[in-house]
XYZ file of C-alpha atoms in Angstrom:
95
model
C -10.022 -19.470 -16.334
C -6.878 -17.422 -16.590
C -6.230 -14.381 -14.407
C -4.883 -11.126 -15.907
C -2.264 -10.275 -13.217
C -0.752 -6.788 -14.574
C -2.642 -4.785 -12.223
C -1.689 -6.595 -9.021
C 2.252 -5.481 -8.415
C 1.613 -1.814 -8.844
C 5.553 -0.772 -8.389
C 8.156 -1.935 -6.245
C 8.795 0.130 -3.412
C 12.242 1.926 -2.857
C 13.169 2.865 0.393
C 15.624 2.933 2.538
C 13.986 0.211 4.751
C 13.104 -1.634 1.510
C 16.641 -1.721 0.361
C 17.924 -3.434 3.689
C 15.223 -5.854 3.195
C 16.160 -6.545 -0.447
C 19.703 -7.781 1.095
C 18.000 -10.688 3.165
C 15.971 -11.640 0.179
C 13.135 -9.878 1.084
C 11.409 -7.551 -1.462
C 8.676 -4.627 -1.000
C 6.238 -3.618 -3.670
C 3.062 -1.699 -3.634
C 0.303 -3.838 -4.674
C -3.583 -3.150 -5.867
C -5.949 -3.154 -2.800
C -7.982 -5.626 -4.081
C -4.885 -8.045 -4.385
C -4.439 -11.127 -2.387
C -1.703 -13.190 -1.426
C -2.025 -16.068 -4.193
C -2.641 -13.469 -6.644
C 0.236 -11.747 -5.524
C 2.575 -14.860 -5.606
C 1.728 -15.726 -9.283
C 2.258 -11.837 -10.584
C 5.877 -11.872 -8.924
C 6.440 -15.474 -10.698
C 5.022 -14.180 -13.542
C 6.924 -10.744 -13.619
C 10.058 -11.861 -12.448
C 10.732 -15.542 -12.796
C 11.255 -16.813 -9.589
C 9.062 -18.538 -7.095
C 8.452 -16.229 -3.552
C 8.782 -18.663 -0.328
C 6.007 -16.468 1.503
C 4.174 -13.321 1.074
C 2.638 -11.080 3.916
C 0.697 -7.874 3.449
C 0.499 -4.764 5.062
C -2.459 -1.912 4.892
C -1.249 1.428 4.410
C -3.455 4.071 6.186
C -3.747 7.066 4.789
C -2.607 10.093 6.558
C -3.861 13.849 7.144
C -0.862 16.393 5.935
C -0.795 20.073 6.353
C 1.213 22.618 4.794
C 3.016 24.680 7.501
C 3.304 27.810 5.546
C -0.148 27.972 3.538
C -2.268 26.292 6.111
C -4.070 24.113 3.686
C -4.715 20.342 4.449
C -4.221 17.493 2.344
C -4.187 13.613 2.423
C -1.627 10.994 1.643
C -3.304 8.356 -0.196
C -3.373 4.566 1.792
C -2.859 1.368 0.111
C -1.697 -2.130 0.457
C 2.004 -3.102 0.188
C 3.453 -6.640 0.488
C 6.591 -8.670 1.481
C 7.919 -11.119 -0.766
C 10.145 -13.741 0.530
C 12.171 -15.709 -1.994
C 14.246 -18.186 -1.266
C 18.136 -18.409 -0.535
C 20.029 -17.221 -3.590
C 17.108 -16.109 -5.576
C 17.502 -12.357 -6.324
C 14.904 -10.009 -8.105
C 16.478 -6.868 -10.516
C 14.521 -3.971 -9.701
C 16.479 -1.745 -12.176
């Protein structure tokens, strides 16, 4: 049975830290909270035509934030992010 992998990778994470990692062949993606390592590897392979060497997953906790001017509080949503390691010489174009 074929899996639908379109919901696994939500977006690439473009931050200063993620950009520094991309020089070493490590790319960071926001992924679905129900995704596992095998699904992430398959989704990266199908989307970017590269075979990841390894995947590490990190759970991002939700954070309570407060507006200093109005005093109202809210929540920044948590989620899950994946560090995708590629073989030497392979790259992903995130543009």
